[in-house]
Amino acid sequence: MAAITASMVAELRGKTDAPMMECKKALTEADGDMAKAEEILRVKLGNKATKAAARVAAEGLIAVSLAADGKTGAIVEVNSETDFVAKNDDFIALVNGCAKLVADHNPADVAALAALPMGEGTVESTRAALVGKIGENMTIRRFVRSAARGKLASYVHGGSKIGVIVDLVGGDDALGKDLAMHIAASKPKSLDASGVPAELLDTERRVAIEKARESGKPENMLEKIAEGTVQKFLKDVTLLGQVFVKAADGKQTIEQLLKEKGASVAAFTLFVVGEGIEKKTGDFAAEVAAQAAAAKAKDEDKT
């Protein structure tokens, strides 16, 4: 049996917002497996245990660069240690410059982007010089370059913390903008059900079965209940299944909207700053106390 530490309980509580004792029980039941414990809490407590899924855990900016004809474009994420640096003009210029270079030159990966010319040197030398000037690390995390089947539309939201590129076939510029804004707000995981990972659906099915079983539903109904839950989940996480955020009746789905407009979405890319990155957190008071203790020990060693 794995030892369940206070830090493990605190980490799970931070991810799920569940009560401390429930977190400890879940970790004990999962033998210390954090992912399994989170799944156990979802069964017991419902969707409030998924808070961590949308938590942004790093700073930085998203930038988008589109060609004038809307046929090619790029979206880039560059991370910094603090939001203060993300507001620095030189950092903003670095991020915007990277997005334009990706759109114009189509580098194969981050290393190839870093080797492209920028200013009096390269992207990498510009980044390194900025790190030296500001004294804070910054990294080019990821990018996607899009070549449109139709025409690209984009939207950047929240002080450049969320960015979207959508490839719209048919329709008009207003529809493209509306779709990009919808994606930024609703954060679909894929265009349709075919893009949702099988393991994600398996997790939803397991959770639904266990919740139904715990609520006393008969065994011969569990699979049917789980399938209904999975279908509802797919509507929530696929772009075509989601209800359009600007729907006048509050019911029209994106699929219905596109059909009405005689258009389709070929693809989209959504970046959220820091998504999936663990952000280091610390107890400032404990850190100060530790430093004071270390200084005291050092003074005692001298005497």
PDB file of C-alpha atoms in Angstrom:
ATOM      1  CA  MET A   1       0.000   0.000   0.000  1.00  0.00           C
ATOM      2  CA  ALA A   2       1.438   3.346  -1.069  1.00  0.00           C
ATOM      3  CA  ALA A   3       1.934   6.000   1.613  1.00  0.00           C
ATOM      4  CA  ILE A   4      -0.585   8.831   1.190  1.00  0.00           C
ATOM      5  CA  THR A   5       1.144  12.102   2.042  1.00  0.00           C
ATOM      6  CA  ALA A   6      -0.364  15.471   2.879  1.00  0.00           C
ATOM      7  CA  SER A   7       1.119  16.933  -0.311  1.00  0.00           C
ATOM      8  CA  MET A   8      -0.629  14.246  -2.400  1.00  0.00           C
ATOM      9  CA  VAL A   9      -3.951  15.058  -0.736  1.00  0.00           C
ATOM     10  CA  ALA A  10      -3.375  18.788  -1.330  1.00  0.00           C
ATOM     11  CA  GLU A  11      -2.510  18.175  -4.987  1.00  0.00           C
ATOM     12  CA  LEU A  12      -5.685  16.147  -5.558  1.00  0.00           C
ATOM     13  CA  ARG A  13      -7.785  18.766  -3.765  1.00  0.00           C
ATOM     14  CA  GLY A  14      -6.238  21.464  -5.965  1.00  0.00           C
ATOM     15  CA  LYS A  15      -7.165  19.454  -9.049  1.00  0.00           C
ATOM     16  CA  THR A  16     -10.705  18.578  -8.032  1.00  0.00           C
ATOM     17  CA  ASP A  17     -11.881  21.031  -5.360  1.00  0.00           C
ATOM     18  CA  ALA A  18     -13.114  17.991  -3.406  1.00  0.00           C
ATOM     19  CA  PRO A  19     -13.049  17.891   0.436  1.00  0.00           C
ATOM     20  CA  MET A  20      -9.735  16.873   2.000  1.00  0.00           C
ATOM     21  CA  MET A  21     -11.070  13.675   3.571  1.00  0.00           C
ATOM     22  CA  GLU A  22     -12.661  12.595   0.291  1.00  0.00           C
ATOM     23  CA  CYS A  23      -9.339  13.188  -1.458  1.00  0.00           C
ATOM     24  CA  LYS A  24      -7.504  11.082   1.114  1.00  0.00           C
ATOM     25  CA  LYS A  25     -10.048   8.266   0.823  1.00  0.00           C
ATOM     26  CA  ALA A  26      -9.822   8.315  -2.970  1.00  0.00           C
ATOM     27  CA  LEU A  27      -6.016   8.216  -2.912  1.00  0.00           C
ATOM     28  CA  THR A  28      -6.085   5.337  -0.439  1.00  0.00           C
ATOM     29  CA  GLU A  29      -8.536   3.420  -2.608  1.00  0.00           C
ATOM     30  CA  ALA A  30      -6.393   4.123  -5.683  1.00  0.00           C
ATOM     31  CA  ASP A  31      -3.195   3.113  -3.851  1.00  0.00           C
ATOM     32  CA  GLY A  32      -1.679   6.523  -4.508  1.00  0.00           C
ATOM     33  CA  ASP A  33      -2.501   6.668  -8.248  1.00  0.00           C
ATOM     34  CA  MET A  34      -3.465  10.323  -8.805  1.00  0.00           C
ATOM     35  CA  ALA A  35      -5.346   9.783 -12.076  1.00  0.00           C
ATOM     36  CA  LYS A  36      -7.300   6.853 -10.673  1.00  0.00           C
ATOM     37  CA  ALA A  37      -8.121   8.835  -7.517  1.00  0.00           C
ATOM     38  CA  GLU A  38      -9.482  11.689  -9.632  1.00  0.00           C
ATOM     39  CA  GLU A  39     -11.672   9.192 -11.501  1.00  0.00           C
ATOM     40  CA  ILE A  40     -12.956   7.785  -8.194  1.00  0.00           C
ATOM     41  CA  LEU A  41     -13.912  11.298  -7.064  1.00  0.00           C
ATOM     42  CA  ARG A  42     -15.767  11.892 -10.313  1.00  0.00           C
ATOM     43  CA  VAL A  43     -17.843   8.804  -9.609  1.00  0.00           C
ATOM     44  CA  LYS A  44     -18.600   9.968  -6.067  1.00  0.00           C
ATOM     45  CA  LEU A  45     -18.876  13.712  -6.515  1.00  0.00           C
ATOM     46  CA  GLY A  46     -19.761  14.291 -10.166  1.00  0.00           C
ATOM     47  CA  ASN A  47     -18.310  16.797 -12.619  1.00  0.00           C
ATOM     48  CA  LYS A  48     -17.111  19.258 -10.002  1.00  0.00           C
ATOM     49  CA  ALA A  49     -14.114  16.912  -9.708  1.00  0.00           C
ATOM     50  CA  THR A  50     -12.939  17.864 -13.207  1.00  0.00           C
ATOM     51  CA  LYS A  51     -11.967  21.443 -12.388  1.00  0.00           C
ATOM     52  CA  ALA A  52      -8.343  20.775 -13.229  1.00  0.00           C
ATOM     53  CA  ALA A  53      -9.112  19.873 -16.814  1.00  0.00           C
ATOM     54  CA  ALA A  54      -9.499  23.541 -17.778  1.00  0.00           C
ATOM     55  CA  ARG A  55      -6.994  25.069 -15.389  1.00  0.00           C
ATOM     56  CA  VAL A  56      -4.284  27.178 -17.036  1.00  0.00           C
ATOM     57  CA  ALA A  57      -1.007  26.427 -15.270  1.00  0.00           C
ATOM     58  CA  ALA A  58       1.627  28.609 -16.976  1.00  0.00           C
ATOM     59  CA  GLU A  59       2.045  32.141 -18.290  1.00  0.00           C
ATOM     60  CA  GLY A  60       2.777  33.445 -21.764  1.00  0.00           C
ATOM     61  CA  LEU A  61       0.971  34.475 -24.925  1.00  0.00           C
ATOM     62  CA  ILE A  62      -0.760  33.115 -28.005  1.00  0.00           C
ATOM     63  CA  ALA A  63      -0.240  34.848 -31.358  1.00  0.00           C
ATOM     64  CA  VAL A  64      -1.929  34.302 -34.716  1.00  0.00           C
ATOM     65  CA  SER A  65      -0.692  35.353 -38.145  1.00  0.00           C
ATOM     66  CA  LEU A  66      -2.866  35.031 -41.269  1.00  0.00           C
ATOM     67  CA  ALA A  67      -2.031  35.713 -44.895  1.00  0.00           C
ATOM     68  CA  ALA A  68      -4.079  38.480 -46.488  1.00  0.00           C
ATOM     69  CA  ASP A  69      -5.989  35.973 -48.637  1.00  0.00           C
ATOM     70  CA  GLY A  70      -6.805  33.788 -45.634  1.00  0.00           C
ATOM     71  CA  LYS A  71      -5.308  30.723 -47.277  1.00  0.00           C
ATOM     72  CA  THR A  72      -2.398  30.183 -44.882  1.00  0.00           C
ATOM     73  CA  GLY A  73      -1.852  31.050 -41.258  1.00  0.00           C
ATOM     74  CA  ALA A  74      -0.177  30.070 -38.021  1.00  0.00           C
ATOM     75  CA  ILE A  75      -0.854  30.004 -34.309  1.00  0.00           C
ATOM     76  CA  VAL A  76       1.987  29.977 -31.769  1.00  0.00           C
ATOM     77  CA  GLU A  77       2.321  29.665 -27.993  1.00  0.00           C
ATOM     78  CA  VAL A  78       5.346  31.089 -26.194  1.00  0.00           C
ATOM     79  CA  ASN A  79       5.576  30.653 -22.429  1.00  0.00           C
ATOM     80  CA  SER A  80       7.093  32.837 -19.749  1.00  0.00           C
ATOM     81  CA  GLU A  81       7.462  32.333 -16.017  1.00  0.00           C
ATOM     82  CA  THR A  82       5.205  35.236 -14.999  1.00  0.00           C
ATOM     83  CA  ASP A  83       2.350  37.203 -16.457  1.00  0.00           C
ATOM     84  CA  PHE A  84       4.369  40.369 -15.845  1.00  0.00           C
ATOM     85  CA  VAL A  85       6.868  39.311 -18.516  1.00  0.00           C
ATOM     86  CA  ALA A  86       4.030  38.301 -20.850  1.00  0.00           C
ATOM     87  CA  LYS A  87       3.059  41.991 -20.926  1.00  0.00           C
ATOM     88  CA  ASN A  88       6.562  43.121 -21.895  1.00  0.00           C
ATOM     89  CA  ASP A  89       6.709  44.767 -25.347  1.00  0.00           C
ATOM     90  CA  ASP A  90       9.834  42.848 -26.372  1.00  0.00           C
ATOM     91  CA  PHE A  91       8.233  39.548 -25.387  1.00  0.00           C
ATOM     92  CA  ILE A  92       5.072  40.434 -27.314  1.00  0.00           C
ATOM     93  CA  ALA A  93       7.209  41.255 -30.365  1.00  0.00           C
ATOM     94  CA  LEU A  94       8.974  37.883 -30.060  1.00  0.00           C
ATOM     95  CA  VAL A  95       5.676  35.984 -29.991  1.00  0.00           C
ATOM     96  CA  ASN A  96       4.157  37.911 -32.904  1.00  0.00           C
ATOM     97  CA  GLY A  97       7.383  37.546 -34.883  1.00  0.00           C
ATOM     98  CA  CYS A  98       7.377  33.788 -34.348  1.00  0.00           C
ATOM     99  CA  ALA A  99       3.790  33.505 -35.603  1.00  0.00           C
ATOM    100  CA  LYS A 100       4.625  35.394 -38.806  1.00  0.00           C
ATOM    101  CA  LEU A 101       7.746  33.305 -39.404  1.00  0.00           C
ATOM    102  CA  VAL A 102       5.766  30.078 -39.037  1.00  0.00           C
ATOM    103  CA  ALA A 103       3.109  31.335 -41.465  1.00  0.00           C
ATOM    104  CA  ASP A 104       5.676  32.513 -44.006  1.00  0.00           C
ATOM    105  CA  HIS A 105       8.315  29.761 -43.786  1.00  0.00           C
ATOM    106  CA  ASN A 106       6.527  26.625 -42.543  1.00  0.00           C
ATOM    107  CA  PRO A 107       9.295  25.311 -40.249  1.00  0.00           C
ATOM    108  CA  ALA A 108       9.175  21.587 -39.482  1.00  0.00           C
ATOM    109  CA  ASP A 109       9.342  21.950 -35.700  1.00  0.00           C
ATOM    110  CA  VAL A 110      10.294  24.298 -32.854  1.00  0.00           C
ATOM    111  CA  ALA A 111      14.002  23.698 -33.461  1.00  0.00           C
ATOM    112  CA  ALA A 112      13.626  24.725 -37.111  1.00  0.00           C
ATOM    113  CA  LEU A 113      11.681  27.828 -36.068  1.00  0.00           C
ATOM    114  CA  ALA A 114      14.412  28.724 -33.568  1.00  0.00           C
ATOM    115  CA  ALA A 115      16.996  28.673 -36.381  1.00  0.00           C
ATOM    116  CA  LEU A 116      15.087  31.137 -38.613  1.00  0.00           C
ATOM    117  CA  PRO A 117      16.407  34.710 -38.985  1.00  0.00           C
ATOM    118  CA  MET A 118      15.002  37.346 -36.627  1.00  0.00           C
ATOM    119  CA  GLY A 119      16.363  40.846 -36.107  1.00  0.00           C
ATOM    120  CA  GLU A 120      20.154  40.808 -36.179  1.00  0.00           C
ATOM    121  CA  GLY A 121      20.342  37.097 -35.444  1.00  0.00           C
ATOM    122  CA  THR A 122      17.960  34.169 -35.177  1.00  0.00           C
ATOM    123  CA  VAL A 123      14.797  33.425 -33.224  1.00  0.00           C
ATOM    124  CA  GLU A 124      16.927  31.544 -30.703  1.00  0.00           C
ATOM    125  CA  SER A 125      19.489  34.310 -30.253  1.00  0.00           C
ATOM    126  CA  THR A 126      16.658  36.842 -29.877  1.00  0.00           C
ATOM    127  CA  ARG A 127      14.996  34.663 -27.255  1.00  0.00           C
ATOM    128  CA  ALA A 128      18.271  34.077 -25.390  1.00  0.00           C
ATOM    129  CA  ALA A 129      19.074  37.800 -25.398  1.00  0.00           C
ATOM    130  CA  LEU A 130      15.629  38.577 -24.009  1.00  0.00           C
ATOM    131  CA  VAL A 131      16.082  35.986 -21.267  1.00  0.00           C
ATOM    132  CA  GLY A 132      19.367  37.645 -20.347  1.00  0.00           C
ATOM    133  CA  LYS A 133      17.835  41.107 -20.390  1.00  0.00           C
ATOM    134  CA  ILE A 134      14.742  40.264 -18.318  1.00  0.00           C
ATOM    135  CA  GLY A 135      16.204  37.497 -16.171  1.00  0.00           C
ATOM    136  CA  GLU A 136      13.296  35.117 -16.686  1.00  0.00           C
ATOM    137  CA  ASN A 137      13.109  31.971 -18.746  1.00  0.00           C
ATOM    138  CA  MET A 138      10.833  31.830 -21.795  1.00  0.00           C
ATOM    139  CA  THR A 139      10.222  28.987 -24.212  1.00  0.00           C
ATOM    140  CA  ILE A 140       8.586  28.509 -27.594  1.00  0.00           C
ATOM    141  CA  ARG A 141       6.240  25.686 -26.718  1.00  0.00           C
ATOM    142  CA  ARG A 142       4.256  24.823 -29.848  1.00  0.00           C
ATOM    143  CA  PHE A 143       2.798  26.018 -33.125  1.00  0.00           C
ATOM    144  CA  VAL A 144       0.463  24.893 -35.901  1.00  0.00           C
ATOM    145  CA  ARG A 145       0.564  26.124 -39.474  1.00  0.00           C
ATOM    146  CA  SER A 146      -2.666  25.830 -41.446  1.00  0.00           C
ATOM    147  CA  ALA A 147      -3.207  25.681 -45.219  1.00  0.00           C
ATOM    148  CA  ALA A 148      -6.915  26.252 -45.734  1.00  0.00           C
ATOM    149  CA  ARG A 149      -9.301  24.213 -47.818  1.00  0.00           C
ATOM    150  CA  GLY A 150     -11.623  27.200 -47.555  1.00  0.00           C
ATOM    151  CA  LYS A 151     -10.634  30.418 -45.787  1.00  0.00           C
ATOM    152  CA  LEU A 152      -9.055  30.850 -42.372  1.00  0.00           C
ATOM    153  CA  ALA A 153     -10.687  32.896 -39.632  1.00  0.00           C
ATOM    154  CA  SER A 154      -9.103  33.624 -36.259  1.00  0.00           C
ATOM    155  CA  TYR A 155      -9.820  34.980 -32.822  1.00  0.00           C
ATOM    156  CA  VAL A 156      -7.555  35.833 -29.883  1.00  0.00           C
ATOM    157  CA  HIS A 157      -9.125  36.367 -26.461  1.00  0.00           C
ATOM    158  CA  GLY A 158      -8.309  37.240 -22.869  1.00  0.00           C
ATOM    159  CA  GLY A 159      -5.161  39.276 -23.359  1.00  0.00           C
ATOM    160  CA  SER A 160      -3.842  36.752 -25.901  1.00  0.00           C
ATOM    161  CA  LYS A 161      -4.322  33.806 -23.524  1.00  0.00           C
ATOM    162  CA  ILE A 162      -6.648  31.903 -25.888  1.00  0.00           C
ATOM    163  CA  GLY A 163      -6.214  31.675 -29.647  1.00  0.00           C
ATOM    164  CA  VAL A 164      -8.192  30.001 -32.434  1.00  0.00           C
ATOM    165  CA  ILE A 165      -7.774  29.363 -36.140  1.00  0.00           C
ATOM    166  CA  VAL A 166     -10.699  27.807 -38.015  1.00  0.00           C
ATOM    167  CA  ASP A 167     -10.773  26.641 -41.651  1.00  0.00           C
ATOM    168  CA  LEU A 168     -14.235  27.516 -42.960  1.00  0.00           C
ATOM    169  CA  VAL A 169     -15.406  26.179 -46.322  1.00  0.00           C
ATOM    170  CA  GLY A 170     -18.220  28.351 -47.659  1.00  0.00           C
ATOM    171  CA  GLY A 171     -20.000  30.914 -45.515  1.00  0.00           C
ATOM    172  CA  ASP A 172     -18.612  34.406 -45.022  1.00  0.00           C
ATOM    173  CA  ASP A 173     -16.191  36.345 -42.816  1.00  0.00           C
ATOM    174  CA  ALA A 174     -18.855  37.015 -40.178  1.00  0.00           C
ATOM    175  CA  LEU A 175     -19.578  33.301 -39.822  1.00  0.00           C
ATOM    176  CA  GLY A 176     -15.857  32.545 -39.602  1.00  0.00           C
ATOM    177  CA  LYS A 177     -15.431  35.079 -36.793  1.00  0.00           C
ATOM    178  CA  ASP A 178     -18.479  33.745 -34.943  1.00  0.00           C
ATOM    179  CA  LEU A 179     -17.148  30.191 -35.150  1.00  0.00           C
ATOM    180  CA  ALA A 180     -13.698  31.201 -33.924  1.00  0.00           C
ATOM    181  CA  MET A 181     -15.238  33.057 -30.985  1.00  0.00           C
ATOM    182  CA  HIS A 182     -17.476  30.074 -30.202  1.00  0.00           C
ATOM    183  CA  ILE A 183     -14.478  27.733 -30.150  1.00  0.00           C
ATOM    184  CA  ALA A 184     -12.599  30.074 -27.799  1.00  0.00           C
ATOM    185  CA  ALA A 185     -15.593  30.155 -25.453  1.00  0.00           C
ATOM    186  CA  SER A 186     -16.713  26.510 -25.583  1.00  0.00           C
ATOM    187  CA  LYS A 187     -13.324  24.801 -26.101  1.00  0.00           C
ATOM    188  CA  PRO A 188     -14.360  21.730 -28.102  1.00  0.00           C
ATOM    189  CA  LYS A 189     -11.894  18.851 -28.064  1.00  0.00           C
ATOM    190  CA  SER A 190     -12.478  17.890 -31.697  1.00  0.00           C
ATOM    191  CA  LEU A 191     -14.566  18.623 -34.767  1.00  0.00           C
ATOM    192  CA  ASP A 192     -16.725  15.501 -34.411  1.00  0.00           C
ATOM    193  CA  ALA A 193     -16.857  12.172 -32.576  1.00  0.00           C
ATOM    194  CA  SER A 194     -14.135  10.627 -34.748  1.00  0.00           C
ATOM    195  CA  GLY A 195     -11.573  12.974 -33.207  1.00  0.00           C
ATOM    196  CA  VAL A 196     -12.309  12.147 -29.553  1.00  0.00           C
ATOM    197  CA  PRO A 197      -9.702   9.719 -28.119  1.00  0.00           C
ATOM    198  CA  ALA A 198     -11.091   6.258 -27.353  1.00  0.00           C
ATOM    199  CA  GLU A 199      -9.515   6.284 -23.888  1.00  0.00           C
ATOM    200  CA  LEU A 200     -11.457   9.444 -23.024  1.00  0.00           C
ATOM    201  CA  LEU A 201     -14.717   7.767 -23.996  1.00  0.00           C
ATOM    202  CA  ASP A 202     -13.748   4.664 -22.024  1.00  0.00           C
ATOM    203  CA  THR A 203     -13.223   6.796 -18.934  1.00  0.00           C
ATOM    204  CA  GLU A 204     -16.609   8.483 -19.337  1.00  0.00           C
ATOM    205  CA  ARG A 205     -18.253   5.074 -19.781  1.00  0.00           C
ATOM    206  CA  ARG A 206     -16.588   3.616 -16.674  1.00  0.00           C
ATOM    207  CA  VAL A 207     -17.524   6.628 -14.559  1.00  0.00           C
ATOM    208  CA  ALA A 208     -21.136   6.493 -15.780  1.00  0.00           C
ATOM    209  CA  ILE A 209     -21.428   2.781 -15.015  1.00  0.00           C
ATOM    210  CA  GLU A 210     -20.019   3.157 -11.503  1.00  0.00           C
ATOM    211  CA  LYS A 211     -22.219   6.169 -10.733  1.00  0.00           C
ATOM    212  CA  ALA A 212     -25.304   4.319 -11.959  1.00  0.00           C
ATOM    213  CA  ARG A 213     -24.344   1.209  -9.991  1.00  0.00           C
ATOM    214  CA  GLU A 214     -23.796   3.228  -6.802  1.00  0.00           C
ATOM    215  CA  SER A 215     -27.194   4.879  -7.240  1.00  0.00           C
ATOM    216  CA  GLY A 216     -28.848   1.436  -7.301  1.00  0.00           C
ATOM    217  CA  LYS A 217     -29.641   1.088 -11.005  1.00  0.00           C
ATOM    218  CA  PRO A 218     -30.139  -2.557 -12.165  1.00  0.00           C
ATOM    219  CA  GLU A 219     -27.128  -4.226 -13.793  1.00  0.00           C
ATOM    220  CA  ASN A 220     -28.959  -4.864 -17.068  1.00  0.00           C
ATOM    221  CA  MET A 221     -29.467  -1.083 -17.462  1.00  0.00           C
ATOM    222  CA  LEU A 222     -25.888   0.042 -16.816  1.00  0.00           C
ATOM    223  CA  GLU A 223     -24.587  -0.213 -20.375  1.00  0.00           C
ATOM    224  CA  LYS A 224     -27.592   1.660 -21.786  1.00  0.00           C
ATOM    225  CA  ILE A 225     -27.195   4.409 -19.182  1.00  0.00           C
ATOM    226  CA  ALA A 226     -23.475   4.631 -19.921  1.00  0.00           C
ATOM    227  CA  GLU A 227     -24.087   4.906 -23.662  1.00  0.00           C
ATOM    228  CA  GLY A 228     -26.498   7.788 -23.096  1.00  0.00           C
ATOM    229  CA  THR A 229     -23.911   9.531 -20.938  1.00  0.00           C
ATOM    230  CA  VAL A 230     -21.223   9.067 -23.589  1.00  0.00           C
ATOM    231  CA  GLN A 231     -23.479  10.503 -26.308  1.00  0.00           C
ATOM    232  CA  LYS A 232     -24.210  13.551 -24.159  1.00  0.00           C
ATOM    233  CA  PHE A 233     -20.476  13.919 -23.500  1.00  0.00           C
ATOM    234  CA  LEU A 234     -19.785  13.834 -27.247  1.00  0.00           C
ATOM    235  CA  LYS A 235     -22.275  16.643 -27.826  1.00  0.00           C
ATOM    236  CA  ASP A 236     -20.511  18.700 -25.171  1.00  0.00           C
ATOM    237  CA  VAL A 237     -16.952  18.206 -26.458  1.00  0.00           C
ATOM    238  CA  THR A 238     -17.347  18.137 -30.263  1.00  0.00           C
ATOM    239  CA  LEU A 239     -17.682  21.363 -32.204  1.00  0.00           C
ATOM    240  CA  LEU A 240     -20.500  20.120 -34.431  1.00  0.00           C
ATOM    241  CA  GLY A 241     -22.465  18.821 -31.443  1.00  0.00           C
ATOM    242  CA  GLN A 242     -22.195  21.952 -29.304  1.00  0.00           C
ATOM    243  CA  VAL A 243     -24.978  24.512 -29.056  1.00  0.00           C
ATOM    244  CA  PHE A 244     -23.892  27.734 -30.765  1.00  0.00           C
ATOM    245  CA  VAL A 245     -23.079  30.340 -28.104  1.00  0.00           C
ATOM    246  CA  LYS A 246     -25.012  33.003 -30.018  1.00  0.00           C
ATOM    247  CA  ALA A 247     -28.030  30.819 -30.827  1.00  0.00           C
ATOM    248  CA  ALA A 248     -31.171  32.928 -30.472  1.00  0.00           C
ATOM    249  CA  ASP A 249     -33.209  29.951 -29.283  1.00  0.00           C
ATOM    250  CA  GLY A 250     -30.436  28.494 -27.137  1.00  0.00           C
ATOM    251  CA  LYS A 251     -30.751  25.195 -29.026  1.00  0.00           C
ATOM    252  CA  GLN A 252     -29.181  25.545 -32.469  1.00  0.00           C
ATOM    253  CA  THR A 253     -26.047  23.428 -32.768  1.00  0.00           C
ATOM    254  CA  ILE A 254     -22.979  24.346 -34.769  1.00  0.00           C
ATOM    255  CA  GLU A 255     -23.833  21.548 -37.193  1.00  0.00           C
ATOM    256  CA  GLN A 256     -27.288  23.069 -37.740  1.00  0.00           C
ATOM    257  CA  LEU A 257     -25.807  26.551 -38.115  1.00  0.00           C
ATOM    258  CA  LEU A 258     -23.363  25.389 -40.775  1.00  0.00           C
ATOM    259  CA  LYS A 259     -26.105  23.562 -42.676  1.00  0.00           C
ATOM    260  CA  GLU A 260     -28.241  26.720 -42.605  1.00  0.00           C
ATOM    261  CA  LYS A 261     -25.333  28.745 -44.019  1.00  0.00           C
ATOM    262  CA  GLY A 262     -24.335  26.144 -46.612  1.00  0.00           C
ATOM    263  CA  ALA A 263     -20.860  25.884 -45.059  1.00  0.00           C
ATOM    264  CA  SER A 264     -18.603  23.381 -43.312  1.00  0.00           C
ATOM    265  CA  VAL A 265     -15.574  23.397 -41.044  1.00  0.00           C
ATOM    266  CA  ALA A 266     -12.564  21.541 -42.427  1.00  0.00           C
ATOM    267  CA  ALA A 267     -10.468  21.889 -39.267  1.00  0.00           C
ATOM    268  CA  PHE A 268      -9.696  24.127 -36.317  1.00  0.00           C
ATOM    269  CA  THR A 269      -6.880  24.716 -33.838  1.00  0.00           C
ATOM    270  CA  LEU A 270      -7.400  25.953 -30.287  1.00  0.00           C
ATOM    271  CA  PHE A 271      -4.512  26.981 -28.027  1.00  0.00           C
ATOM    272  CA  VAL A 272      -4.924  27.951 -24.359  1.00  0.00           C
ATOM    273  CA  VAL A 273      -1.824  29.342 -22.665  1.00  0.00           C
ATOM    274  CA  GLY A 274      -0.286  26.854 -20.282  1.00  0.00           C
ATOM    275  CA  GLU A 275      -2.811  24.117 -21.001  1.00  0.00           C
ATOM    276  CA  GLY A 276      -1.458  20.841 -19.660  1.00  0.00           C
ATOM    277  CA  ILE A 277       1.599  22.395 -18.006  1.00  0.00           C
ATOM    278  CA  GLU A 278       2.054  21.912 -14.291  1.00  0.00           C
ATOM    279  CA  LYS A 279       2.751  25.250 -12.646  1.00  0.00           C
ATOM    280  CA  LYS A 280       5.098  25.225  -9.686  1.00  0.00           C
ATOM    281  CA  THR A 281       3.466  26.637  -6.592  1.00  0.00           C
ATOM    282  CA  GLY A 282       5.024  27.319  -3.258  1.00  0.00           C
ATOM    283  CA  ASP A 283       4.276  28.335   0.297  1.00  0.00           C
ATOM    284  CA  PHE A 284       5.936  31.726   0.617  1.00  0.00           C
ATOM    285  CA  ALA A 285       5.858  31.730   4.435  1.00  0.00           C
ATOM    286  CA  ALA A 286       7.404  28.262   4.554  1.00  0.00           C
ATOM    287  CA  GLU A 287      10.052  29.311   2.056  1.00  0.00           C
ATOM    288  CA  VAL A 288      11.000  32.362   4.155  1.00  0.00           C
ATOM    289  CA  ALA A 289      11.107  30.231   7.306  1.00  0.00           C
ATOM    290  CA  ALA A 290      13.344  27.690   5.589  1.00  0.00           C
ATOM    291  CA  GLN A 291      15.703  30.406   4.397  1.00  0.00           C
ATOM    292  CA  ALA A 292      15.850  31.897   7.901  1.00  0.00           C
ATOM    293  CA  ALA A 293      16.604  28.479   9.400  1.00  0.00           C
ATOM    294  CA  ALA A 294      19.326  27.883   6.846  1.00  0.00           C
ATOM    295  CA  ALA A 295      20.888  31.281   7.580  1.00  0.00           C
ATOM    296  CA  LYS A 296      20.771  30.598  11.332  1.00  0.00           C
ATOM    297  CA  ALA A 297      22.402  27.189  10.864  1.00  0.00           C
ATOM    298  CA  LYS A 298      25.125  28.773   8.764  1.00  0.00           C
ATOM    299  CA  ASP A 299      25.821  31.398  11.454  1.00  0.00           C
ATOM    300  CA  GLU A 300      26.001  28.689  14.124  1.00  0.00           C
ATOM    301  CA  ASP A 301      28.496  26.744  12.043  1.00  0.00           C
ATOM    302  CA  LYS A 302      30.792  29.801  11.987  1.00  0.00           C
ATOM    303  CA  THR A 303      30.808  30.138  15.810  1.00  0.00           C
TER     304      THR A 303
END
